[in-house]
Short mmCIF file of C-alpha atoms and ligand atoms in Angstrom, two decimals:
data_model
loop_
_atom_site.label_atom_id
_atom_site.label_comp_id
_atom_site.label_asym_id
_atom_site.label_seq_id
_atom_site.Cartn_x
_atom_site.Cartn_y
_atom_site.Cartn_z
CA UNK A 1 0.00 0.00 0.00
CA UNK A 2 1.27 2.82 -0.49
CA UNK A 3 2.44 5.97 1.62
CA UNK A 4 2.88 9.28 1.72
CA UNK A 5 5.28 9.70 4.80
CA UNK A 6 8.65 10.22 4.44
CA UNK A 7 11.27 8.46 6.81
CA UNK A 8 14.78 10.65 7.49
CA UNK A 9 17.28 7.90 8.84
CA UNK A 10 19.65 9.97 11.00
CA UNK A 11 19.19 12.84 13.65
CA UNK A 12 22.29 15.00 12.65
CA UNK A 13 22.48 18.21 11.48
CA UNK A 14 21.36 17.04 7.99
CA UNK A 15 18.26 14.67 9.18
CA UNK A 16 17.02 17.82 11.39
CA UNK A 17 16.90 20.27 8.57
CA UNK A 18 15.30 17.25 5.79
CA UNK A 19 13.22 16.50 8.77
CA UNK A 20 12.02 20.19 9.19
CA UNK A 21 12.01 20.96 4.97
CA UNK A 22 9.76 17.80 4.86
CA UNK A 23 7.20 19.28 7.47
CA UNK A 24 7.42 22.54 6.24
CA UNK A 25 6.27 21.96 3.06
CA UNK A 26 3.07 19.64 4.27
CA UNK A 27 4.79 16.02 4.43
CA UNK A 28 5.17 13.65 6.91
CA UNK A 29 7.99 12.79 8.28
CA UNK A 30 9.16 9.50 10.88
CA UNK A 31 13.06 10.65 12.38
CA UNK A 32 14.36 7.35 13.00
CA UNK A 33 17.64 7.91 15.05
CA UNK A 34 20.05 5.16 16.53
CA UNK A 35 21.30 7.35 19.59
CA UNK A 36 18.92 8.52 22.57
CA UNK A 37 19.49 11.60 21.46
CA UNK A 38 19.14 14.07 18.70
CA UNK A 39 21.79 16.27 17.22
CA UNK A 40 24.38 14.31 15.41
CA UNK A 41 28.29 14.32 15.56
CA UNK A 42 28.18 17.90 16.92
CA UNK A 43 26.07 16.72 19.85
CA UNK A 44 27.60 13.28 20.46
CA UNK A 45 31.62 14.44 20.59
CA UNK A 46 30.91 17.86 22.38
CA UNK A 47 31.58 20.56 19.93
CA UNK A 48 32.40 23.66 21.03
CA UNK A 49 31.95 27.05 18.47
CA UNK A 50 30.39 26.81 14.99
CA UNK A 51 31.57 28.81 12.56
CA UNK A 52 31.51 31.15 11.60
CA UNK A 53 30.21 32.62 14.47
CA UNK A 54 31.49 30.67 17.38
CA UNK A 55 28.27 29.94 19.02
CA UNK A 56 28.12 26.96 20.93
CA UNK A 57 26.98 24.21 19.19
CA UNK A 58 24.49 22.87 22.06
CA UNK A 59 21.93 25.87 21.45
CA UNK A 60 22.66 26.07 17.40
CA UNK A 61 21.63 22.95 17.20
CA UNK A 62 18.95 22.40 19.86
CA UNK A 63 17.20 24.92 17.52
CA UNK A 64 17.59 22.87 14.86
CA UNK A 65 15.93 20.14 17.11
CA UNK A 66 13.01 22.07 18.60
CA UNK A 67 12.17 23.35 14.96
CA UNK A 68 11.50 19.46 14.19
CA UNK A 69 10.09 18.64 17.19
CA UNK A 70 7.67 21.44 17.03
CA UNK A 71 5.54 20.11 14.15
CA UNK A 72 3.52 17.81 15.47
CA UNK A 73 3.13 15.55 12.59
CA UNK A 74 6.57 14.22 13.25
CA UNK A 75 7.07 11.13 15.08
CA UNK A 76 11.05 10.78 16.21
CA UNK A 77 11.87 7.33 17.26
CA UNK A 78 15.31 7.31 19.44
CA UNK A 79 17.48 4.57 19.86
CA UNK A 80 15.87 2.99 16.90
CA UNK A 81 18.13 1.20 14.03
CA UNK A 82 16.18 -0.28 10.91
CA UNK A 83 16.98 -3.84 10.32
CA UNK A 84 15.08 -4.57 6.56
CA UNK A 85 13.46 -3.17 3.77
CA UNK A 86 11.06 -4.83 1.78
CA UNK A 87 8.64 -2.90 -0.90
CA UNK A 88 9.15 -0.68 -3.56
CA UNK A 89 9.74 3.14 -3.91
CA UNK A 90 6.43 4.28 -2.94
CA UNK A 91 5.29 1.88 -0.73
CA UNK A 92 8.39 0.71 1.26
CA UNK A 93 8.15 -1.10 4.60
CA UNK A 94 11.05 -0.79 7.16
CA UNK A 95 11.53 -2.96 9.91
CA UNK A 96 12.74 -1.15 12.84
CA UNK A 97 14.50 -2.12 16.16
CA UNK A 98 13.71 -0.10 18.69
CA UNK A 99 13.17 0.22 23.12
CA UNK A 100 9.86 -1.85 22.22
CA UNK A 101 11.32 -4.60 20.34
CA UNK A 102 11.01 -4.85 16.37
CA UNK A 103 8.31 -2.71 14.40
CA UNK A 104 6.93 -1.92 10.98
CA UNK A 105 7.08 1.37 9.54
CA UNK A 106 5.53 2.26 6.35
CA UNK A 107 6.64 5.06 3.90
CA UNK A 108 6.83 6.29 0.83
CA UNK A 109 10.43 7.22 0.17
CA UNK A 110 13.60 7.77 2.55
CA UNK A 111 16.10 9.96 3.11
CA UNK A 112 19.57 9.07 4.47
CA UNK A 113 21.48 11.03 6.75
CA UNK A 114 23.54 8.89 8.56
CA UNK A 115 26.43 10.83 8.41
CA UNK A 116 30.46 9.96 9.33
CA UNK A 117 32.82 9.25 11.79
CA UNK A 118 36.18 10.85 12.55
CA UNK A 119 39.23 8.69 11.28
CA UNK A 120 41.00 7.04 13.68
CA UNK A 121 44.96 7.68 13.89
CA UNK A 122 45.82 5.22 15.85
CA UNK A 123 46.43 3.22 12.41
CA UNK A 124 49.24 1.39 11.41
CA UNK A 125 50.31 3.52 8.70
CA UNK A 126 49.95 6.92 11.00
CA UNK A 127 53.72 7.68 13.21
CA UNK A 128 51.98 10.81 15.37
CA UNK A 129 51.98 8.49 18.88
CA UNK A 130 48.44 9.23 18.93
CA UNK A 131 47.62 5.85 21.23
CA UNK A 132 51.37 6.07 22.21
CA UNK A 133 51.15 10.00 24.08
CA UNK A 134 48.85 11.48 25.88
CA UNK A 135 49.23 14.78 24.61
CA UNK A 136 49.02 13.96 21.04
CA UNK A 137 45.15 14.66 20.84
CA UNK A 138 42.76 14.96 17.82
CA UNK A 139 40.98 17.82 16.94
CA UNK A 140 37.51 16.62 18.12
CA UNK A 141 39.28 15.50 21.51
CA UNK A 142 40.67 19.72 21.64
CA UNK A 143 36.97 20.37 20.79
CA UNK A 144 35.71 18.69 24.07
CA UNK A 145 38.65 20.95 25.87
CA UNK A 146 37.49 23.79 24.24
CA UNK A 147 33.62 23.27 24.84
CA UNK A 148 35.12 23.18 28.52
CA UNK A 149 36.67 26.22 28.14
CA UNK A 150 39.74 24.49 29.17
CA UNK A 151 42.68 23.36 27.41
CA UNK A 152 45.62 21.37 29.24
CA UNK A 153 47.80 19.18 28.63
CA UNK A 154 46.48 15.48 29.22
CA UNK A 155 49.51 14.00 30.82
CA UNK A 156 50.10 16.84 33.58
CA UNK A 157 46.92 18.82 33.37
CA UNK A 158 48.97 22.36 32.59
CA UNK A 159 47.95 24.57 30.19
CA UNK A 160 50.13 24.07 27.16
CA UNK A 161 52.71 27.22 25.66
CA UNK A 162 53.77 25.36 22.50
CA UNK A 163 50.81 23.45 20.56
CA UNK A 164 51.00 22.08 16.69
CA UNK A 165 48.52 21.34 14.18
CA UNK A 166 49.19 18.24 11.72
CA UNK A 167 47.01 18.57 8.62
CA UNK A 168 45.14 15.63 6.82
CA UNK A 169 45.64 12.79 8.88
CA UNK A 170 43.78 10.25 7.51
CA UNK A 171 43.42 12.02 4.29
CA UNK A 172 44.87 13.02 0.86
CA UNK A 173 46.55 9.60 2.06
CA UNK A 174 47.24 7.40 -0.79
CA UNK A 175 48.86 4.60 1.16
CA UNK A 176 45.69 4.00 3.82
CA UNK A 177 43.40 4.84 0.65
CA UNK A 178 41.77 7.83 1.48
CA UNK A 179 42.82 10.05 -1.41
CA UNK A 180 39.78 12.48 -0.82
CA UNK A 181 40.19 15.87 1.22
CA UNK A 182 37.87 16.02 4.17
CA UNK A 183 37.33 19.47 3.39
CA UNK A 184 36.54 20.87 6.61
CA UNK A 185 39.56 19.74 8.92
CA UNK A 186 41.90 22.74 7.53
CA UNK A 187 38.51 24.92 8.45
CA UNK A 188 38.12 23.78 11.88
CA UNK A 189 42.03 23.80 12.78
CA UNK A 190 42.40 27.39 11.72
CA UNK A 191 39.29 27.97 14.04
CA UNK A 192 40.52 25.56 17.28
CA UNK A 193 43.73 28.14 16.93
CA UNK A 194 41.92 31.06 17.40
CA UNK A 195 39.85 29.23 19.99
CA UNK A 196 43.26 28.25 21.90
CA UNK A 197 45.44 31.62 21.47
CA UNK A 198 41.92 33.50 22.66
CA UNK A 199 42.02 31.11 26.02
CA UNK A 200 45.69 31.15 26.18
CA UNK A 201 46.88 34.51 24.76
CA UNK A 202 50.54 33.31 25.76
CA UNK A 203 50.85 29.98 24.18
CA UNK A 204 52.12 29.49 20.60
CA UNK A 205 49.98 28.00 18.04
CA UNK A 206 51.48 26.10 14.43
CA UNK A 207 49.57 24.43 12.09
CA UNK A 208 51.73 22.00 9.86
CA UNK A 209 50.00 21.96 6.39
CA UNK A 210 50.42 20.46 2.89
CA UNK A 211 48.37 23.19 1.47
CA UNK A 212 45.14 24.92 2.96
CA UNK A 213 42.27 24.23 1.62
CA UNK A 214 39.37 27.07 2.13
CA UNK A 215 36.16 27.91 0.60
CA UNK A 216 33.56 30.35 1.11
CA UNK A 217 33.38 32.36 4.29
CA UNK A 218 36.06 29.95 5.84
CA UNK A 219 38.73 31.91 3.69
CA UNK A 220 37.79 35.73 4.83
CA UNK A 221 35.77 35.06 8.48
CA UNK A 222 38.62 32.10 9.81
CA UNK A 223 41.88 32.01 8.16
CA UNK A 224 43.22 35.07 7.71
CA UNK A 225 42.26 36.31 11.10
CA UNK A 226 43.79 33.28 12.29
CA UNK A 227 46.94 34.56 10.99
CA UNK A 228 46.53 38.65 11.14
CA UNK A 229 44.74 39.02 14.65
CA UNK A 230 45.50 35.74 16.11
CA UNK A 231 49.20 35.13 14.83
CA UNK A 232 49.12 31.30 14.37
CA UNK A 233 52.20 30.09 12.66
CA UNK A 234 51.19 28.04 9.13
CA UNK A 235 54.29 26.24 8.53
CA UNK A 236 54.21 24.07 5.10
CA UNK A 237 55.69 20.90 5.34
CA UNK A 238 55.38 17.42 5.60
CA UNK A 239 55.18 15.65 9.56
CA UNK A 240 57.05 12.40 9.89
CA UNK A 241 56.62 11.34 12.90
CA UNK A 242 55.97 12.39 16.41
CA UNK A 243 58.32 11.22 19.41
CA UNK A 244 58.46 11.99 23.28
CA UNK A 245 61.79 13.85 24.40
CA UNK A 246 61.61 14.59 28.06
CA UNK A 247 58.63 16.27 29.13
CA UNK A 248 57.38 17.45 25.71
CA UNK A 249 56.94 16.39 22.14
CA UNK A 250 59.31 15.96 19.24
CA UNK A 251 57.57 16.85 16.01
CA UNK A 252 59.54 15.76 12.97
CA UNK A 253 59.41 16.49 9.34
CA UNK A 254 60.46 18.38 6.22
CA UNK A 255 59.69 22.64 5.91
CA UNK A 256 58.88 22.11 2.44
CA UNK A 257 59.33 25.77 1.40
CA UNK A 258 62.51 25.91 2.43
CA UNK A 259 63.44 22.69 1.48
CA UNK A 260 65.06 21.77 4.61
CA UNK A 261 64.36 19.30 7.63
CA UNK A 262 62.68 20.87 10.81
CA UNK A 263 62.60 20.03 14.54
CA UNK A 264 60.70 21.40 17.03
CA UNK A 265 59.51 20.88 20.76
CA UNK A 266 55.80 20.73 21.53
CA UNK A 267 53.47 20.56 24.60
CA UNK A 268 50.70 19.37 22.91
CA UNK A 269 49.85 17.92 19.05
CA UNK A 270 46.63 17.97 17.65
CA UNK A 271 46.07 15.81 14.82
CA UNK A 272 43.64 17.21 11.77
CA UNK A 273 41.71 13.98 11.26
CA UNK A 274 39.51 13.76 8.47
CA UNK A 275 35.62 11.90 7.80
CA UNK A 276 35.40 8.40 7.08
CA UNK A 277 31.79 7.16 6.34
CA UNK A 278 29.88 6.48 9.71
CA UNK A 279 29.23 2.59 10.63
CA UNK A 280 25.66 3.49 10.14
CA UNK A 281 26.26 4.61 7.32
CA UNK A 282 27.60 1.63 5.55
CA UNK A 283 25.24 -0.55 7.59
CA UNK A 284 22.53 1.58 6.05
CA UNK A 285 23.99 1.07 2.40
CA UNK A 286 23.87 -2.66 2.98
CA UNK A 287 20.25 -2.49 4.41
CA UNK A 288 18.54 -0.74 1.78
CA UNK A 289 20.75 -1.63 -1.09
CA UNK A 290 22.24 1.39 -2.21
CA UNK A 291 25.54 1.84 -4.01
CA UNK A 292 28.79 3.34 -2.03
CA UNK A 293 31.33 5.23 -3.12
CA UNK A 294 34.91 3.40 -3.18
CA UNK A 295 35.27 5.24 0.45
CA UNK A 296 31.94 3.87 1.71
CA UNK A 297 29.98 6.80 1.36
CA UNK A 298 26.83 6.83 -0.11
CA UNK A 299 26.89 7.31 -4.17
CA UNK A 300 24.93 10.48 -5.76
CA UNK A 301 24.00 8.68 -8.83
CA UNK A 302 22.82 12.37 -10.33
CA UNK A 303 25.84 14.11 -11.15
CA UNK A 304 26.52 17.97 -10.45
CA UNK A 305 22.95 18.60 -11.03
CA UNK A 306 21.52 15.94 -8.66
CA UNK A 307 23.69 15.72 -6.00
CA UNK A 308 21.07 13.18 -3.36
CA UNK A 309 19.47 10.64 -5.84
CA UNK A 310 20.73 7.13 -4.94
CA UNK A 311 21.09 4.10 -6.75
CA UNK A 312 17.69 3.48 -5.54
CA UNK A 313 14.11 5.32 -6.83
CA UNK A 314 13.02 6.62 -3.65
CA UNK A 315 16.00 7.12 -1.21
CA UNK A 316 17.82 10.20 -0.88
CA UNK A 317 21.01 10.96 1.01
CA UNK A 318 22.82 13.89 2.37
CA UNK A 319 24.89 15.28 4.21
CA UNK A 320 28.19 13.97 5.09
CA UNK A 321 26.35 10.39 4.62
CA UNK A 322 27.48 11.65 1.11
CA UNK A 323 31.08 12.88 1.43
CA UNK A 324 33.01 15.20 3.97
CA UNK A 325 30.80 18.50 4.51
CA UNK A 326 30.64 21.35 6.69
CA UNK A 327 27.05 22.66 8.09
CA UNK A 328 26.50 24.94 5.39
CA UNK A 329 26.68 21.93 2.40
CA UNK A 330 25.05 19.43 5.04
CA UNK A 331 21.89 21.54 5.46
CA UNK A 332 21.79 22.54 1.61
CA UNK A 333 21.64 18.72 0.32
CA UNK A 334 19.81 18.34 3.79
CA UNK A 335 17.23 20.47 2.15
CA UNK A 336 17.64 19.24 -1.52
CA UNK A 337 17.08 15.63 -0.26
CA UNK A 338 13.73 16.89 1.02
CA UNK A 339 12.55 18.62 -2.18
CA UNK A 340 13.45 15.52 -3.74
CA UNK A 341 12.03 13.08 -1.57
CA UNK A 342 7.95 15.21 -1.38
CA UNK A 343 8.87 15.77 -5.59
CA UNK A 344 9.13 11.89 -5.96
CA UNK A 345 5.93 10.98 -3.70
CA UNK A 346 4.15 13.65 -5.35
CA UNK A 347 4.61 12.53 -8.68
CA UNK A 348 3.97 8.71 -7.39
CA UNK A 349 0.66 9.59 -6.08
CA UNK A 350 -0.31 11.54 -9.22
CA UNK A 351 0.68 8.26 -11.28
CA UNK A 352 -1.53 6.53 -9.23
CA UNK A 353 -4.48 8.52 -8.87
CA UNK A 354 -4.49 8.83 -12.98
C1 FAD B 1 36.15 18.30 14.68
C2 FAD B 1 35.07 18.81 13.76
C3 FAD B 1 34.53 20.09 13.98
C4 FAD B 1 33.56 20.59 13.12
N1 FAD B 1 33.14 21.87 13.28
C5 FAD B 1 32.35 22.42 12.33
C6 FAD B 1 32.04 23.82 12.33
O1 FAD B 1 32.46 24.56 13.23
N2 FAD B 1 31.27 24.31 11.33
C7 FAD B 1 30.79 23.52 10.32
O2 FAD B 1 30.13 24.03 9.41
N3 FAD B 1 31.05 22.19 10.29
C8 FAD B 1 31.82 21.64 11.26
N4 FAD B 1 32.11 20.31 11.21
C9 FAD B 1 31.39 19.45 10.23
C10 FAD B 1 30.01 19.00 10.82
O3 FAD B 1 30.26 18.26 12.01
C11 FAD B 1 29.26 18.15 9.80
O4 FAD B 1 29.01 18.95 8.66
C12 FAD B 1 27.90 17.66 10.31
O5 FAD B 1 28.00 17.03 11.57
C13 FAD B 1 27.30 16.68 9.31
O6 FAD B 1 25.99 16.39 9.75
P1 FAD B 1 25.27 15.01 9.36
O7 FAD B 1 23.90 15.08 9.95
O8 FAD B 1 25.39 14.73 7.92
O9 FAD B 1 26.12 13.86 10.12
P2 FAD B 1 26.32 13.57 11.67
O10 FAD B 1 26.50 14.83 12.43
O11 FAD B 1 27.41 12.55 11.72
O12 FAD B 1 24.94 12.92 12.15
C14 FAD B 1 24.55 11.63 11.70
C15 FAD B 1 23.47 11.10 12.62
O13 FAD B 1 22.99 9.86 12.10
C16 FAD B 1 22.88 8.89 13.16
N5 FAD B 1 22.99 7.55 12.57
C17 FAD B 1 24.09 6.99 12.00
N6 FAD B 1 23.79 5.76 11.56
C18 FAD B 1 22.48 5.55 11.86
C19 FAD B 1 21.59 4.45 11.63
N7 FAD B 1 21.99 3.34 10.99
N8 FAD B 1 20.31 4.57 12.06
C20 FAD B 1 19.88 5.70 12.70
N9 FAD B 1 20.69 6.77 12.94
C21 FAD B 1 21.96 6.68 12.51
C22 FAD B 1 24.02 9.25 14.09
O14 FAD B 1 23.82 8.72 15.39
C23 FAD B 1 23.97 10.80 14.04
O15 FAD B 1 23.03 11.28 14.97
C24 FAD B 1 33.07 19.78 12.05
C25 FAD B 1 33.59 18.50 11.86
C26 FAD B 1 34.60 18.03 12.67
C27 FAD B 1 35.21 16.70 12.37
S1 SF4 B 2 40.62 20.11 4.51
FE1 SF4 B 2 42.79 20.56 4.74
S2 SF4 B 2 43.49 19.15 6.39
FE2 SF4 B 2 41.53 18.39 5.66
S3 SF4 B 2 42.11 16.88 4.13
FE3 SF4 B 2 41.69 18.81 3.04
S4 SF4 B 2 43.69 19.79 2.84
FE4 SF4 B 2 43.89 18.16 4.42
#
């Protein structure tokens, strides 16, 4: 039989705003979301300031969630996973594991927004110590700090005076196979720096970079007050390793513009990891049969003109379900993936009825 509601899998930033687009525009909408909570990444790992303004991300995004919740035609299930699809576009059926066991949910078409997870140095090929010393930390562990308002060194609680940057870890890395750019990690280091010299005006702040890589307000509103008002170092050059020398950090490489080796002694080393697909994500691929990417994200099928069709009439994806994204691209497929998903119903039902 079929249905006209529409089933966002995901309560990130990019299942909120479907979630709300969908209601807005008359639909209905079922928010099926693994956690207990709502809010995504930026919820679950403690983010501090969104750019570009720096607010907190609790109340940013407990907007987001109150501007779903608000429309009573939306039923949110938390802690809910679905298991099985059966149907077609149109008239799908999910089976959904949940606090009261397994249920049947009915809908017409779905859209994905299960988002990604943050890549994990501790891998073989990565030489930073990250499992190895305390104070080499990645950049959402500095978030947490910074959400705090407190950044110390883990092994002796002390504010640090010398703290690096290393830039795509876990990225534009041929030899793990993640030759993509996440995008956003060059982004939110340049803004953690600011964050840092503004809590610690008298520590010194380096960010170790291949090349930056900024678009849109990131450029003008983050990284070049980062350098101008903030004065954080950007060194270009290649990190080889990371080793312990006393009671601080040896950071290793190659100052690629001047073509010479480098050495220097850090409290603290933040490594720039980059977005993997989440394991919901490629659980969610599996479930409702929809092509990945060679990364594991999900595959646009559309092109540059159709940037949330699947491989599949009837689901939708976005956000960084899709591919590395800041907010402002999550929201904007977020909100494409809606259009798309009431456009496709729409058109269903008028087949139908004719
Ligand atoms: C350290 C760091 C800092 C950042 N800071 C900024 C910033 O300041 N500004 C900015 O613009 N961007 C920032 N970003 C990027 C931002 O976090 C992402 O753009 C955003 O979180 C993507 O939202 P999403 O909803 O697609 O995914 P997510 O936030 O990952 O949300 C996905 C949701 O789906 C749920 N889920 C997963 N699998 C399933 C499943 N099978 N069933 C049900 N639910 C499931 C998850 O539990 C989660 O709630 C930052 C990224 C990083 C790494
Ligand atoms: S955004 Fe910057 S740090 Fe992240 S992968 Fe791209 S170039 Fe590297």
């Amino acid at each position: 039989m079929s249905s006209d509601t529409i089933a966002v899998i995901g309560g990130g930033p990019g299942g909120l705003r479907a979630a709300h687009a969908i209601a807005e525009i008359g639909g209905t909408v079922v928010l099926i979301e693994q956690r207990d909570f709502l809010g995504g990444t930026p919820i679950a790992e403690n983010y501090a300031g969104l750019t570009p303004h720096g607010e907190p991300a609790g109340p940013q995004i407990q907007r987001m969630i109150e501007a779903v919740t608000a429309h009573p035609g939306t039923d949110v299930r938390l802690g809910c996973e679905v298991t099985a699809l059966s149907g077609e576009a149109g008239a799908f059926t999910l089976t959904v594991r949940g606090p009261a066991g397994e249920q049947p949910a009915q809908c017409g078409a779905i859209v994905l927004a299960t988002g990604f997870t943050h890549f994990d140095p501790g891998r073989e090929t990565q030489l930073y110590g990250y499992y190895e010393y305390p104070d080499v930390i990645t950049l959402p562990d500095l978030e947490a700090m910074l959400s705090q308002h407190q950044v110390v060194r883990p092994s002796n609680g002390q504010p640090p005076e010398r703290v690096c940057f290393i830039q795509c870890v876990g990225s534009r890395d041929r030899h793990i196979g993640n030759e993509y750019c996440s995008k956003v990690c060059c982004g939110v280091a340049s803004k953690e720096a600011i964050e840092i010299r503004q809590l610690l005006p008298g520590s010194k702040v380096y960010i170790f970079y291949i090349d930056m890589r900024m678009y849109g307000y990131w450029e003008n509103e983050i990284y070049w007050p980062a350098q101008e008002k903030h004065h954080v170092q950007y060194v270009k050059g290649m990190i080889t390793e990371v080793i312990s020398k006393g009671e601080r950090l040896l950071v290793r490489g190659e100052d690629t513009t001047m073509g010479r080796p480098m050495e220097l002694e850090m409290d603290m080393v933040v490594l720039s990891v980059g977005m993997e697909p989440s394991a919901g994500t490629r659980r969610m691929a599996r479930v409702l049969g929809v092509a990945q990417n060679k990364y594991g994200f999900i595959h646009a099928v559309g092109g540059p003109l159709d940037t949330v069709s699947t491989s599949r009439p009837g689901i939708f994806a976005c956000g960084a379900a899709l591919g590395p994204a800041d907010l402002e691209d999550t929201v904007s497929s977020a909100a494409g993936a809606a259009m798309k998903a009431v456009g496709f119903l729409r058109r269903h039902a008028a087949a139908g009825a004719s």
